[in-house]
Structure formats: C-alpha cells, structure tokens
Tab-separated table of C-alpha atoms in Angstrom:
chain	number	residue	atom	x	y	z
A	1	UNK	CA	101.300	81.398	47.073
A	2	UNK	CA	104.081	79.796	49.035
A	3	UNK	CA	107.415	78.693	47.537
A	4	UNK	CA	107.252	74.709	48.110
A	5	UNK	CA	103.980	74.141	46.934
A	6	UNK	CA	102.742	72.926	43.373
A	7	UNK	CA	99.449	74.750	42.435
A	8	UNK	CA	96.409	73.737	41.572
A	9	UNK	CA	93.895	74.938	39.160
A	10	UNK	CA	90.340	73.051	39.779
A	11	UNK	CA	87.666	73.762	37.513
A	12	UNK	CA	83.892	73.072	38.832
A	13	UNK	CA	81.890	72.965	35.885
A	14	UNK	CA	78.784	72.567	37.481
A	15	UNK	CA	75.659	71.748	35.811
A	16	UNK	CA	77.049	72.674	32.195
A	17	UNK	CA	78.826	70.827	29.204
A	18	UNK	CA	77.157	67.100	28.482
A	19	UNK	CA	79.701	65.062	26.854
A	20	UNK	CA	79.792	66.114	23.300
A	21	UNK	CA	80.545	69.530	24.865
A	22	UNK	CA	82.987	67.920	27.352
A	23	UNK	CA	85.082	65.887	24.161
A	24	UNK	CA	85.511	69.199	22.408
A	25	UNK	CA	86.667	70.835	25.184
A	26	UNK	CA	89.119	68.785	26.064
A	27	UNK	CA	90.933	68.675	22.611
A	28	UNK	CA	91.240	72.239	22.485
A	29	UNK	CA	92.742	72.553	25.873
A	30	UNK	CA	94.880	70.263	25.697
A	31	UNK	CA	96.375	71.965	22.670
A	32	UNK	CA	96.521	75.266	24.475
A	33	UNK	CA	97.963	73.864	27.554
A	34	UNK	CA	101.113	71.838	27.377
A	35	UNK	CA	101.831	69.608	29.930
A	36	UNK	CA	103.096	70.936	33.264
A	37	UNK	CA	104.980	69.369	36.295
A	38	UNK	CA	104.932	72.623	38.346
A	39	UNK	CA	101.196	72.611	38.135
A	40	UNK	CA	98.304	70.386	38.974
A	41	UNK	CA	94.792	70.814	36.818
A	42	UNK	CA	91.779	69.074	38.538
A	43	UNK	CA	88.358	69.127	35.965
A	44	UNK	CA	84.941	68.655	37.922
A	45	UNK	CA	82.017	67.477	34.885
A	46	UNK	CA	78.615	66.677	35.599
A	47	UNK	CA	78.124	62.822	36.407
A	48	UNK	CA	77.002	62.072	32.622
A	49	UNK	CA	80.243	63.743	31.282
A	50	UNK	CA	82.581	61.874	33.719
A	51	UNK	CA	83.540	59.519	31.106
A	52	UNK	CA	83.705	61.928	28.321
A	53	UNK	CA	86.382	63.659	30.044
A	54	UNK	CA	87.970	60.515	31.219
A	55	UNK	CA	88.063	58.698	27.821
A	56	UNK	CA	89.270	62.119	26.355
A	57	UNK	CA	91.923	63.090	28.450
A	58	UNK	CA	93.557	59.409	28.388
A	59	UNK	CA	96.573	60.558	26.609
A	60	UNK	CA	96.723	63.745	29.325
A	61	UNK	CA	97.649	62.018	32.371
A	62	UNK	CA	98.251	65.402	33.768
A	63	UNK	CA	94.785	66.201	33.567
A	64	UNK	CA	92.862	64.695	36.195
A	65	UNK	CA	89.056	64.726	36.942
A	66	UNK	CA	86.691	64.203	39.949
A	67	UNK	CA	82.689	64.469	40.540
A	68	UNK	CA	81.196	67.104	42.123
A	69	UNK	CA	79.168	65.476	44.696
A	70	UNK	CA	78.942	61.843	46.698
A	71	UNK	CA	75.949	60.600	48.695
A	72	UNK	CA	77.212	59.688	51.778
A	73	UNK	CA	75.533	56.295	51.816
A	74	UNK	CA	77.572	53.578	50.019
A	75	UNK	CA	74.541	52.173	48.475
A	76	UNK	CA	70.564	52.383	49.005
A	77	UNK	CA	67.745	53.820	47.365
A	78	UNK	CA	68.981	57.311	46.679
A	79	UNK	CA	67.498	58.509	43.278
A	80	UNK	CA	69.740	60.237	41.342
A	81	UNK	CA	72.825	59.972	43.962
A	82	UNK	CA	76.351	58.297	43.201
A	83	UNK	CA	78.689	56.616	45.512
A	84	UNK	CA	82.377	56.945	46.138
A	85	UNK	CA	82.611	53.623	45.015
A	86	UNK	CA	80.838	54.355	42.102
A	87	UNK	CA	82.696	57.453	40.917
A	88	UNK	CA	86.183	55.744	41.876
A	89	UNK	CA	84.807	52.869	39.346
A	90	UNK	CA	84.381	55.571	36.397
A	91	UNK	CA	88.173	56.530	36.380
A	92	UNK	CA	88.438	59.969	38.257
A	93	UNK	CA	90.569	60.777	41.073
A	94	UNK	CA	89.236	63.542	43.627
A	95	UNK	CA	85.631	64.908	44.676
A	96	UNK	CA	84.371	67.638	45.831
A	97	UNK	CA	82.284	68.014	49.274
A	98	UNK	CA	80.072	70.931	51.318
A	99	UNK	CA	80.475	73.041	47.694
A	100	UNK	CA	78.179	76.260	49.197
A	101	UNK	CA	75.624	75.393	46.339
A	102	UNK	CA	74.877	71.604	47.544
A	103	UNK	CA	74.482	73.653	51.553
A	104	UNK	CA	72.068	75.958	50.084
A	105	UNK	CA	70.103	73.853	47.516
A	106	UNK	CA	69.987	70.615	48.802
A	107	UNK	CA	70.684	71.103	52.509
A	108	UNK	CA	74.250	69.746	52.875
A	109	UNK	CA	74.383	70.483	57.132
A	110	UNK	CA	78.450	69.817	58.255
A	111	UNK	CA	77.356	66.675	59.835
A	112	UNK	CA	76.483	65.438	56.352
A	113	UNK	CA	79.689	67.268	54.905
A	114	UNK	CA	81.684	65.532	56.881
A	115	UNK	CA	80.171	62.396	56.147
A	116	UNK	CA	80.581	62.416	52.648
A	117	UNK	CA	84.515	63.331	53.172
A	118	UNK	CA	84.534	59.748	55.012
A	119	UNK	CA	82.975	57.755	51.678
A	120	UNK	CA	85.068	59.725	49.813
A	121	UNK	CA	88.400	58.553	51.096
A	122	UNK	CA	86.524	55.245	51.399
A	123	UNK	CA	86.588	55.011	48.557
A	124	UNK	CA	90.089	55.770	47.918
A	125	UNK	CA	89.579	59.435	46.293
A	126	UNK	CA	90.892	62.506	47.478
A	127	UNK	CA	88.121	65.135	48.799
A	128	UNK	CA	88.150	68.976	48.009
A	129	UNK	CA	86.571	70.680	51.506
A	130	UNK	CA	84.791	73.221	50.515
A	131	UNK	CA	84.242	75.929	53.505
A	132	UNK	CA	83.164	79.623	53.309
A	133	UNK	CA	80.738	82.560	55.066
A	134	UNK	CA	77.416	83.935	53.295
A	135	UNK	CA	76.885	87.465	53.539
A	136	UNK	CA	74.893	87.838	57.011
A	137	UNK	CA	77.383	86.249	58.415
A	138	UNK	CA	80.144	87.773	57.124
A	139	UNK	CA	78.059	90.890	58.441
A	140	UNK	CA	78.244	89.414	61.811
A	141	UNK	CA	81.848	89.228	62.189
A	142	UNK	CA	81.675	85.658	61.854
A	143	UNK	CA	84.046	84.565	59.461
A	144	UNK	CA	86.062	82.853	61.911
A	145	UNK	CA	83.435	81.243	63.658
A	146	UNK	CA	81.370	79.778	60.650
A	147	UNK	CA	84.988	78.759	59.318
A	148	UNK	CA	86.033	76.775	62.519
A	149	UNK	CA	82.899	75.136	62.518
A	150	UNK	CA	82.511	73.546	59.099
A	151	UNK	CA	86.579	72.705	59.353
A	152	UNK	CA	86.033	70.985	62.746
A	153	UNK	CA	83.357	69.138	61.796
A	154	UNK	CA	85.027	67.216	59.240
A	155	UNK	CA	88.242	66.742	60.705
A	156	UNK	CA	86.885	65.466	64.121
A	157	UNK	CA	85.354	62.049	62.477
A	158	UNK	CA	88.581	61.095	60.751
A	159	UNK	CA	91.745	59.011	61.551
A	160	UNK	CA	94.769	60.847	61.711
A	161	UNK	CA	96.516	59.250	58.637
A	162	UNK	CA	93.366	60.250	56.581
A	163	UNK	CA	94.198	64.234	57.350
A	164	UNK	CA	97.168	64.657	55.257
A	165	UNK	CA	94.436	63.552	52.229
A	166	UNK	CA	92.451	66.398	52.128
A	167	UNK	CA	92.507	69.694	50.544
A	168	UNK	CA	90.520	72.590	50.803
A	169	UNK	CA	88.742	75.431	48.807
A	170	UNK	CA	87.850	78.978	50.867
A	171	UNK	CA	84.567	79.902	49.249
A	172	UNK	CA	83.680	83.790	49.758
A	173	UNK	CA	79.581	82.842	49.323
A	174	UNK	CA	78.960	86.235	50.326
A	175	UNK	CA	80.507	88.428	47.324
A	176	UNK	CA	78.843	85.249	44.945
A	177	UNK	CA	75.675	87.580	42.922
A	178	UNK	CA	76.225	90.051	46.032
A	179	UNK	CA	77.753	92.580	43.577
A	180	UNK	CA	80.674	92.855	46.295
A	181	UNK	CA	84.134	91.971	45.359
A	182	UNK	CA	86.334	89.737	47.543
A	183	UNK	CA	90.126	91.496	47.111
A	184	UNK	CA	93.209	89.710	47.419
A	185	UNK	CA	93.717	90.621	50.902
A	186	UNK	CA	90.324	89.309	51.418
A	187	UNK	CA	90.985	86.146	49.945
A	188	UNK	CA	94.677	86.170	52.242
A	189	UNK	CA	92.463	86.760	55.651
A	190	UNK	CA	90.255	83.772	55.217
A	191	UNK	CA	93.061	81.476	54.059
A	192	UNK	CA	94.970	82.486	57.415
A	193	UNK	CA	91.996	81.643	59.516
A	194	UNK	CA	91.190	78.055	57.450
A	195	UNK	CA	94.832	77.381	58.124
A	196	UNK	CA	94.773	78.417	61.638
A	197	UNK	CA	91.615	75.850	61.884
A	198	UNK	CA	92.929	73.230	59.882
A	199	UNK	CA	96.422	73.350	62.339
A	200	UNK	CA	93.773	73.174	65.503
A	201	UNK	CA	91.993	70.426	64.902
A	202	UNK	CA	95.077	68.529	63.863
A	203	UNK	CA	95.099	68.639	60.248
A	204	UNK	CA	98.055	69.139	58.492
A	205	UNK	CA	100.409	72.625	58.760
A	206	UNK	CA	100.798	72.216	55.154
A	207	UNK	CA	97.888	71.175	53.215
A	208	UNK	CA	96.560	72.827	50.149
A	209	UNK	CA	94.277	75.993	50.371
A	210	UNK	CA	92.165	76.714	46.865
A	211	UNK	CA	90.598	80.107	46.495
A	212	UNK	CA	87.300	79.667	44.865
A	213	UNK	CA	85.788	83.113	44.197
A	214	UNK	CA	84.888	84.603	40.263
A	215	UNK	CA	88.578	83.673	39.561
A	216	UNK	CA	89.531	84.914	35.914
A	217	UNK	CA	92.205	85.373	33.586
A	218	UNK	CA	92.406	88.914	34.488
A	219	UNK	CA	92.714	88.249	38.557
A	220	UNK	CA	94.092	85.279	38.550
A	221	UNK	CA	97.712	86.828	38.725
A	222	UNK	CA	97.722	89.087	41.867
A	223	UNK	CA	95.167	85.679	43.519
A	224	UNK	CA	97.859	83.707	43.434
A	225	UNK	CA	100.310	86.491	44.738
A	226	UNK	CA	98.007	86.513	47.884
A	227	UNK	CA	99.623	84.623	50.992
A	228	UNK	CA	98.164	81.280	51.590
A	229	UNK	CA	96.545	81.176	48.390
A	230	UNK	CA	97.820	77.675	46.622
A	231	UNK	CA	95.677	77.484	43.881
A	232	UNK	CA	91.942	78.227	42.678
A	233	UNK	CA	88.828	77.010	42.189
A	234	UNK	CA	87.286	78.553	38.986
A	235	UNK	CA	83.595	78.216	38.342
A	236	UNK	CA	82.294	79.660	35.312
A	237	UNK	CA	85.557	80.723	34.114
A	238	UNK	CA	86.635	77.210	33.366
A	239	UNK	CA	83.504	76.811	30.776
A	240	UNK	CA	85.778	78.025	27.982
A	241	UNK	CA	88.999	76.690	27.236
A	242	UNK	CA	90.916	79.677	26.296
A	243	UNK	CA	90.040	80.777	29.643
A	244	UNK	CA	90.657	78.216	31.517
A	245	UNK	CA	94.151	77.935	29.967
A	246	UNK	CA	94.791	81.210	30.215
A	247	UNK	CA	94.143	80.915	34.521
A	248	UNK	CA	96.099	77.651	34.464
A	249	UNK	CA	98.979	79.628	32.939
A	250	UNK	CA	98.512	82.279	36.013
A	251	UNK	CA	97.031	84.475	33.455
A	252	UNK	CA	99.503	85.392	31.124
C-alpha cells in the first residue's frame, strides 16, 4: 500500500442482509470500529436495505454506503432496475459497476460497463470499476489484455475532469470457487498492469486500486503490504461485523 494514500475497506454485501439484518449490523460495528480519519469504509446493501443502512449509520458520517448496480438508462421501463438518480436520491455516495457477477449473470459487455460509469457520475456519485480475468483467460496469458480492454473502454467515453472520480477494484474471477489462491504477489502483478492501463488511457497516475479477492481477517495484513494494493473489496467477509472490523483494522 503506498505511503500517501488513505485506504479503503469496501464491503459488497451482495444479495444478503434485508434491513432488519442491515440495522443490527450496523450498531454492532459501529461499536467495534471507532471512527477513523486514516481510513475510508464504503458498505454496498442490497437496494431494499439502502435506507436501513443510511438511516442507521446517520450518526457515522464516516461510514458511507453505495448500491451495487445502476441501469444505465436514466429512466424507462426497466423492471427491477434503479437509476443513478434514483440511488443518489436515497442518501448513498458511490456505486459499483462491471462487478464480474453482473458480466457473468446478467451480461454486463464493457460497452454497457462503461455506460453505467457515465449515469453514475451523472448522477453525481462516485463509481467503483470493477475489472478482472476468469480462469481461461488467465490460462491464456491474457491478463493484460482482458485488463486493458475493460479499463479502456470506460475511460475512452469520459471527459477528462470526470477521470480523477473513479476508483477501481482488481477482481481475480479466476481463483473465485476455482479452489486456486491468488497470493499477494498475484494481487501486486495485476494492480501494476491496471495502473499501467489506467496511466494509458489518461486516467489518473494516482487513483485508488481495491483488491477484491476472498479478503479476510487473516490475509488482510500481508494484502495490504502488497505494492499497489490501496485497499480491498471484501465479499462475504464483510457479512459479519466482527469480521469486517477486524479487516478494517488491517486485521489485528
């Protein structure tokens, strides 16, 4: 993790915790986890919790929240879609966009990636870019080429004031239920290449780098020793608040 920069810890819930869930969790952790200026702590609910977290977390200012998904339509009929306008309106900050399970399941391409990172700062949120390789690619020796490609895509359609807004999150989808292991130098590699492509199509030399791969109390340590590595993306780890607090205090 470099020197200057203020980590974050992001926590993609996914499709678990409805709001009673989301109410209790946020009272506990926020009596674990004293409130840091050295650290940023990002919580992704499902849509219907939004609020819950929201209306919870009102005396936290520290802990901010964002939705995990935005059509990239403003409005229309889009069953069971939301807006950027429409999560801005709810009180959250940041969204996510091209997660690897919205490409897989429900056939994000990087034109429509890239699409969604437009509404998204449209609507005056800031956008997680989520980029990564599956296994057979990985295979390939395509890391960098998959990379370049989903970075490229999304930078190419924006104005250059809109680049310093973005962060991103290196997924590795291909040690995800592969019962392979991505190391710290693993996770290092990737981050040099998404900075490299980041730096060539213009974006900015310093903007945040999240590693989003079965972080855990127990890794989270020598993960944020890794070069490049600014902060994390934690998936199921973030479920539970002991863990979670435990990975926003680097493990300890």
């Amino acid at each position: 993790m470099r020197d200057d920069v203020r980590p974050m810890f992001a926590a993609n819930w996914k499709m678990h915790l409805g709001p009673a869930e989301t109410k209790s969790f946020v009272q506990r952790f926020a009596a674990l986890h004293p409130p840091r200026e050295d650290a940023r702590v990002v919580v992704f609910p499902p849509y219907l919790s939004v609020g819950a977290f929201v209306e919870s977390a009102g005396s936290r200012p520290d802990l901010e929240s964002g939705v995990q998904d935005v059509h990239q339509d403003v409005s229309g009929a889009h069953t069971g879609a939301v807006s950027g306008p429409m999560a801005r309106q709810s009180g959250v900050a940041w969204a996510l966009a091209g997660h690897s399970e919205r490409r897989r399941e429900f056939g994000d391409t990087d034109d429509v990636v890239a699409a969604k990172v437009g509404r998204i700062l449209e609507a005056d949120l800031r956008p997680i870019v989520c980029v990564g390789e599956t296994l057979e690619e990985r295979e390939r020796g395509d890391l960098e080429t998959v990379l370049s490609r989903q970075i490229r895509a999304v930078l190419e359609g924006l104005a250059s004031a809109d680049l310093s807004r973005l962060t991103y999150a290196y997924e590795p989808v291909w040690a995800i239920g592969t019962g392979r292991t991505a190391s710290p130098d693993d996770a290092a590699q990737a981050h040099a290449v998404v900075r490299r492509e980041i730096v060539h199509g213009g974006g900015a030399q310093d903007g945040v780098i999240l590693y989003g791969g079965s972080v855990k109390p127990a890794n989270i340590g020598e993960l944020l020793q890794a070069p490049g590595v600014d902060g994390v993306l934690v998936g199921g780890a973030s479920l539970d608040p002991e863990s979670f607090a435990a990975i926003c205090s680097g493990g300890t």
